[in-house]
mmCIF file of C-alpha atoms in Angstrom:
data_model
loop_
_atom_site.group_PDB
_atom_site.id
_atom_site.type_symbol
_atom_site.label_atom_id
_atom_site.label_comp_id
_atom_site.label_asym_id
_atom_site.label_seq_id
_atom_site.Cartn_x
_atom_site.Cartn_y
_atom_site.Cartn_z
ATOM 1 C CA MET P 1 139.343 88.362 105.875
ATOM 2 C CA ILE P 2 140.662 88.840 102.456
ATOM 3 C CA PHE P 3 138.493 88.857 99.934
ATOM 4 C CA LYS P 4 139.214 89.715 95.893
ATOM 5 C CA GLN P 5 136.903 89.744 93.026
ATOM 6 C CA LEU P 6 138.519 89.209 89.918
ATOM 7 C CA PHE P 7 136.973 89.442 86.096
ATOM 8 C CA ASP P 8 137.012 87.800 83.335
ATOM 9 C CA THR P 9 136.620 90.038 80.120
ATOM 10 C CA LYS P 10 136.049 87.531 77.348
ATOM 11 C CA SER P 11 132.648 85.877 79.364
ATOM 12 C CA SER P 12 132.211 88.727 82.012
ATOM 13 C CA THR P 13 132.264 86.451 84.665
ATOM 14 C CA TYR P 14 133.159 87.515 88.615
ATOM 15 C CA THR P 15 135.554 84.683 90.163
ATOM 16 C CA TYR P 16 135.550 85.467 94.129
ATOM 17 C CA LEU P 17 138.808 84.328 96.602
ATOM 18 C CA ILE P 18 137.712 84.335 99.833
ATOM 19 C CA SER P 19 140.098 83.431 102.835
ATOM 20 C CA SER P 20 139.517 84.068 106.526
ATOM 21 C CA GLY P 21 143.308 84.462 106.405
ATOM 22 C CA GLU P 22 144.194 82.444 109.621
ATOM 23 C CA GLY P 23 144.950 78.768 108.701
ATOM 24 C CA ARG P 24 145.978 80.536 105.197
ATOM 25 C CA GLU P 25 143.153 78.349 103.311
ATOM 26 C CA ALA P 26 141.323 79.519 100.312
ATOM 27 C CA LEU P 27 138.236 79.062 98.381
ATOM 28 C CA LEU P 28 137.576 80.017 94.810
ATOM 29 C CA ILE P 29 133.782 80.786 93.573
ATOM 30 C CA ASP P 30 133.120 80.531 89.398
ATOM 31 C CA PRO P 31 136.983 79.912 88.689
ATOM 32 C CA VAL P 32 137.518 80.302 84.617
ATOM 33 C CA ILE P 33 139.477 77.565 83.080
ATOM 34 C CA GLU P 34 141.432 80.575 81.010
ATOM 35 C CA ASN P 35 142.370 82.095 84.370
ATOM 36 C CA VAL P 36 143.892 79.591 86.417
ATOM 37 C CA SER P 37 147.461 80.678 86.399
ATOM 38 C CA GLU P 38 146.116 84.222 87.458
ATOM 39 C CA TYR P 39 144.453 82.552 90.541
ATOM 40 C CA ILE P 40 147.752 80.269 91.173
ATOM 41 C CA ASN P 41 149.673 83.333 91.177
ATOM 42 C CA LEU P 42 147.621 85.242 93.441
ATOM 43 C CA LEU P 43 147.067 82.580 95.723
ATOM 44 C CA LYS P 44 151.044 81.981 95.989
ATOM 45 C CA LYS P 45 151.750 86.004 96.622
ATOM 46 C CA LEU P 46 149.046 85.883 99.165
ATOM 47 C CA ASP P 47 150.204 82.697 100.762
ATOM 48 C CA LEU P 48 147.207 81.049 100.352
ATOM 49 C CA LYS P 49 146.047 77.330 100.273
ATOM 50 C CA LEU P 50 143.297 76.797 97.937
ATOM 51 C CA VAL P 51 141.456 74.299 99.413
ATOM 52 C CA LYS P 52 137.770 74.243 98.052
ATOM 53 C CA VAL P 53 136.263 75.371 94.477
ATOM 54 C CA ILE P 54 132.723 75.881 94.078
ATOM 55 C CA ASP P 55 130.512 76.802 91.115
ATOM 56 C CA THR P 56 127.173 78.201 91.497
ATOM 57 C CA HIS P 57 125.392 76.102 88.410
ATOM 58 C CA ILE P 58 126.544 74.292 85.161
ATOM 59 C CA HIS P 59 127.561 77.785 83.506
ATOM 60 C CA ALA P 60 126.833 78.098 79.510
ATOM 61 C CA ASP P 61 129.311 80.834 78.694
ATOM 62 C CA HIS P 62 132.525 79.925 80.053
ATOM 63 C CA VAL P 63 134.185 76.593 81.111
ATOM 64 C CA THR P 64 135.057 76.332 84.746
ATOM 65 C CA GLY P 65 138.844 76.058 86.389
ATOM 66 C CA ALA P 66 137.400 73.237 88.444
ATOM 67 C CA SER P 67 139.008 70.347 87.544
ATOM 68 C CA LYS P 68 142.199 71.870 86.559
ATOM 69 C CA LEU P 69 142.611 73.738 89.852
ATOM 70 C CA LYS P 70 142.034 70.501 91.523
ATOM 71 C CA ASP P 71 144.920 69.178 89.402
ATOM 72 C CA ILE P 72 147.296 71.759 90.513
ATOM 73 C CA THR P 73 146.157 72.259 93.849
ATOM 74 C CA LYS P 74 144.394 69.117 95.442
ATOM 75 C CA CYS P 75 141.538 70.928 96.141
ATOM 76 C CA SER P 76 138.123 69.927 96.673
ATOM 77 C CA THR P 77 135.332 70.741 94.140
ATOM 78 C CA ILE P 78 131.715 72.029 95.385
ATOM 79 C CA MET P 79 128.456 72.225 93.736
ATOM 80 C CA GLY P 80 124.818 71.837 94.462
ATOM 81 C CA ALA P 81 123.056 68.291 95.300
ATOM 82 C CA HIS P 82 120.851 69.207 91.851
ATOM 83 C CA THR P 83 124.111 69.391 89.745
ATOM 84 C CA PRO P 84 123.956 66.928 86.696
ATOM 85 C CA ALA P 85 127.754 66.917 87.438
ATOM 86 C CA ASP P 86 128.721 63.345 88.718
ATOM 87 C CA ALA P 87 132.081 64.349 88.471
ATOM 88 C CA VAL P 88 131.711 66.747 91.862
ATOM 89 C CA GLU P 89 133.321 65.763 94.721
ATOM 90 C CA ILE P 90 131.055 67.486 97.374
ATOM 91 C CA LYS P 91 127.318 68.127 96.716
ATOM 92 C CA VAL P 92 125.956 70.716 99.046
ATOM 93 C CA LYS P 93 122.202 70.806 100.238
ATOM 94 C CA ASP P 94 119.999 73.744 100.592
ATOM 95 C CA ASP P 95 120.631 75.148 104.084
ATOM 96 C CA GLU P 96 123.753 73.111 104.000
ATOM 97 C CA TYR P 97 126.895 74.961 105.330
ATOM 98 C CA ILE P 98 130.720 74.770 103.991
ATOM 99 C CA ASN P 99 133.362 75.484 106.717
ATOM 100 C CA LEU P 100 136.681 77.651 105.749
ATOM 101 C CA ASP P 101 139.057 77.625 108.849
ATOM 102 C CA ASN P 102 136.300 79.994 111.002
ATOM 103 C CA LEU P 103 134.275 81.264 107.875
ATOM 104 C CA LYS P 104 130.894 79.485 107.365
ATOM 105 C CA ILE P 105 129.077 79.725 104.026
ATOM 106 C CA ARG P 106 125.321 78.761 103.645
ATOM 107 C CA ALA P 107 124.382 76.824 100.359
ATOM 108 C CA MET P 108 120.933 78.370 99.319
ATOM 109 C CA TYR P 109 118.894 76.332 96.273
ATOM 110 C CA THR P 110 117.797 79.011 94.125
ATOM 111 C CA PRO P 111 116.549 77.381 90.744
ATOM 112 C CA GLY P 112 115.062 79.248 87.947
ATOM 113 C CA HIS P 113 118.089 80.155 85.650
ATOM 114 C CA THR P 114 119.129 76.855 85.758
ATOM 115 C CA SER P 115 117.345 73.813 87.451
ATOM 116 C CA ASP P 116 120.790 73.508 89.474
ATOM 117 C CA SER P 117 121.460 77.440 90.419
ATOM 118 C CA TYR P 118 122.821 77.792 94.175
ATOM 119 C CA SER P 119 123.637 81.154 96.140
ATOM 120 C CA PHE P 120 125.833 81.096 98.462
ATOM 121 C CA LEU P 121 125.917 83.559 101.641
ATOM 122 C CA MET P 122 128.905 84.604 104.008
ATOM 123 C CA ASP P 123 127.830 86.674 106.741
ATOM 124 C CA ASN P 124 126.264 89.635 104.957
ATOM 125 C CA TYR P 125 128.099 88.554 101.399
ATOM 126 C CA LEU P 126 126.030 87.151 99.004
ATOM 127 C CA PHE P 127 127.181 85.253 96.105
ATOM 128 C CA SER P 128 124.028 84.930 93.870
ATOM 129 C CA GLY P 129 125.571 83.183 90.587
ATOM 130 C CA ASP P 130 123.263 83.722 87.941
ATOM 131 C CA THR P 131 120.153 84.086 89.797
ATOM 132 C CA LEU P 132 120.179 87.579 90.911
ATOM 133 C CA LEU P 133 122.162 89.786 88.997
ATOM 134 C CA ILE P 134 122.974 93.844 89.762
ATOM 135 C CA ASN P 135 119.880 95.753 87.590
ATOM 136 C CA GLY P 136 118.677 92.226 86.286
ATOM 137 C CA THR P 137 118.366 88.292 86.476
ATOM 138 C CA GLY P 138 119.443 85.473 84.767
ATOM 139 C CA ARG P 139 117.752 84.243 81.872
ATOM 140 C CA THR P 140 115.186 81.469 82.122
ATOM 141 C CA ASP P 141 115.189 79.573 78.848
ATOM 142 C CA PHE P 142 118.039 77.095 78.886
ATOM 143 C CA GLN P 143 119.426 74.182 80.792
ATOM 144 C CA ASN P 144 115.654 73.576 82.462
ATOM 145 C CA GLY P 145 115.192 77.239 83.381
ATOM 146 C CA SER P 146 112.222 78.282 84.689
ATOM 147 C CA SER P 147 110.685 81.678 85.409
ATOM 148 C CA LYS P 148 108.209 80.539 87.978
ATOM 149 C CA ASP P 149 111.572 78.893 89.674
ATOM 150 C CA ALA P 150 112.986 82.244 89.577
ATOM 151 C CA TYR P 151 110.546 84.106 91.043
ATOM 152 C CA ASN P 152 110.299 81.706 94.162
ATOM 153 C CA SER P 153 114.068 82.015 94.148
ATOM 154 C CA ILE P 154 114.472 85.565 94.100
ATOM 155 C CA PHE P 155 111.470 86.639 95.618
ATOM 156 C CA ASN P 156 111.146 84.240 98.773
ATOM 157 C CA LYS P 157 114.505 83.631 99.138
ATOM 158 C CA LEU P 158 117.041 86.464 98.293
ATOM 159 C CA LEU P 159 115.070 89.401 98.574
ATOM 160 C CA LYS P 160 114.039 87.848 102.083
ATOM 161 C CA LEU P 161 117.318 88.456 103.227
ATOM 162 C CA PRO P 162 118.681 91.882 105.432
ATOM 163 C CA GLU P 163 118.489 95.071 102.726
ATOM 164 C CA GLU P 164 122.113 95.671 103.868
ATOM 165 C CA THR P 165 123.342 92.222 102.165
ATOM 166 C CA LEU P 166 125.938 92.611 99.749
ATOM 167 C CA LEU P 167 125.357 91.113 96.448
ATOM 168 C CA TYR P 168 127.956 89.811 94.467
ATOM 169 C CA PRO P 169 126.824 88.079 90.827
ATOM 170 C CA ALA P 170 128.557 85.478 89.087
ATOM 171 C CA HIS P 171 128.448 88.585 85.735
ATOM 172 C CA ASP P 172 128.264 91.966 85.099
ATOM 173 C CA TYR P 173 127.911 93.193 82.103
ATOM 174 C CA LYS P 174 128.338 97.382 82.274
ATOM 175 C CA GLY P 175 131.101 97.691 84.951
ATOM 176 C CA GLU P 176 129.050 96.595 88.063
ATOM 177 C CA LYS P 177 130.881 95.081 90.995
ATOM 178 C CA VAL P 178 128.789 95.182 94.074
ATOM 179 C CA SER P 179 124.851 95.944 95.197
ATOM 180 C CA THR P 180 122.692 95.473 98.078
ATOM 181 C CA ILE P 181 119.814 93.442 98.479
ATOM 182 C CA GLY P 182 118.049 96.478 99.307
ATOM 183 C CA LYS P 183 119.231 98.618 96.367
ATOM 184 C CA GLU P 184 118.257 95.740 94.084
ATOM 185 C CA LYS P 185 114.230 95.575 95.546
ATOM 186 C CA LYS P 186 114.305 99.565 94.872
ATOM 187 C CA GLN P 187 115.840 99.628 91.455
ATOM 188 C CA ASN P 188 116.188 96.349 90.064
ATOM 189 C CA PRO P 189 113.950 97.019 86.694
ATOM 190 C CA ARG P 190 113.039 93.175 86.664
ATOM 191 C CA LEU P 191 111.972 93.159 90.543
ATOM 192 C CA GLN P 192 109.266 95.807 90.101
ATOM 193 C CA VAL P 193 106.612 93.612 89.426
ATOM 194 C CA SER P 194 103.385 92.843 91.520
ATOM 195 C CA SER P 195 102.795 89.237 90.364
ATOM 196 C CA VAL P 196 104.699 85.856 89.518
ATOM 197 C CA ASP P 197 102.945 86.260 86.129
ATOM 198 C CA GLU P 198 104.223 89.425 85.612
ATOM 199 C CA TYR P 199 107.303 88.359 85.955
ATOM 200 C CA ILE P 200 107.064 85.477 83.927
ATOM 201 C CA GLU P 201 105.822 87.613 80.931
ATOM 202 C CA ILE P 202 109.098 89.623 81.646
ATOM 203 C CA MET P 203 111.343 86.667 81.106
ATOM 204 C CA ASN P 204 109.512 85.439 78.126
ATOM 205 C CA ASN P 205 109.596 88.288 76.026
ATOM 206 C CA LEU P 206 113.549 89.005 76.595
ATOM 207 C CA ASP P 207 114.491 87.862 73.134
ATOM 208 C CA LEU P 208 117.950 87.068 73.853
ATOM 209 C CA LYS P 209 120.152 85.219 71.586
ATOM 210 C CA LYS P 210 121.632 81.892 72.585
ATOM 211 C CA PRO P 211 125.031 82.038 74.227
ATOM 212 C CA THR P 212 127.922 81.097 71.532
ATOM 213 C CA GLN P 213 129.433 77.432 71.790
ATOM 214 C CA ILE P 214 126.812 76.818 74.897
ATOM 215 C CA ASP P 215 126.848 73.034 73.660
ATOM 216 C CA TYR P 216 130.659 72.887 73.927
ATOM 217 C CA ASN P 217 130.840 74.764 77.590
ATOM 218 C CA VAL P 218 127.951 73.127 79.034
ATOM 219 C CA SER P 219 128.907 69.126 78.226
ATOM 220 C CA LYS P 220 132.396 70.887 79.498
ATOM 221 C CA ASN P 221 131.305 71.725 82.923
ATOM 222 C CA ILE P 222 129.432 68.368 83.495
ATOM 223 C CA ASN P 223 132.798 67.216 83.649
ATOM 224 C CA LEU P 224 134.075 70.085 85.637
ATOM 225 C CA GLY P 225 135.864 71.752 82.265
ATOM 226 C CA VAL P 226 137.804 68.231 81.731
#
């Protein structure tokens, strides 16, 4: 298998390149529009054909490169079934599988950060979007976010996965690249709660600034970056 973790310094976004290597088909998760040329060059270097692009949700902090990549490579665009983006070609449901050569990627509906947030599980690789972060969790105060939904997604879905499951989030702001479900259970400060009400209380008192250009980014991302 070919696996590359790419980082956008402006938005602290992780983009993931996955390929089984066998049929030379490749998939990108959460591409950033400014880095499309970098992705294309990497695909050429590795002799891979991009066939699918996944966005975990409608992002507020960057514009997706999905449409631009589709124009260049003719790849299919994929999001979860709850997305408001009508331009998406393939909308996957909870527990539906995305195939890539001999690889199978399971879609998991994990709302909370936004109402359309999905995570994606491939073997023991969990791509959690903004739902579960390393030593943190995604904020829930815009885009129909819900702390209650986030708690349910995290505690009743993601944390039920095997503890050795590798956690690859859509963002990190401190240079962390990967964690595990077991490590997050023990060390993530947002997860050391005894009830949903306690989690909601934490999330309601984060006092975070609104992302710059959120309105612009969201409106562009509903059209897949166009």
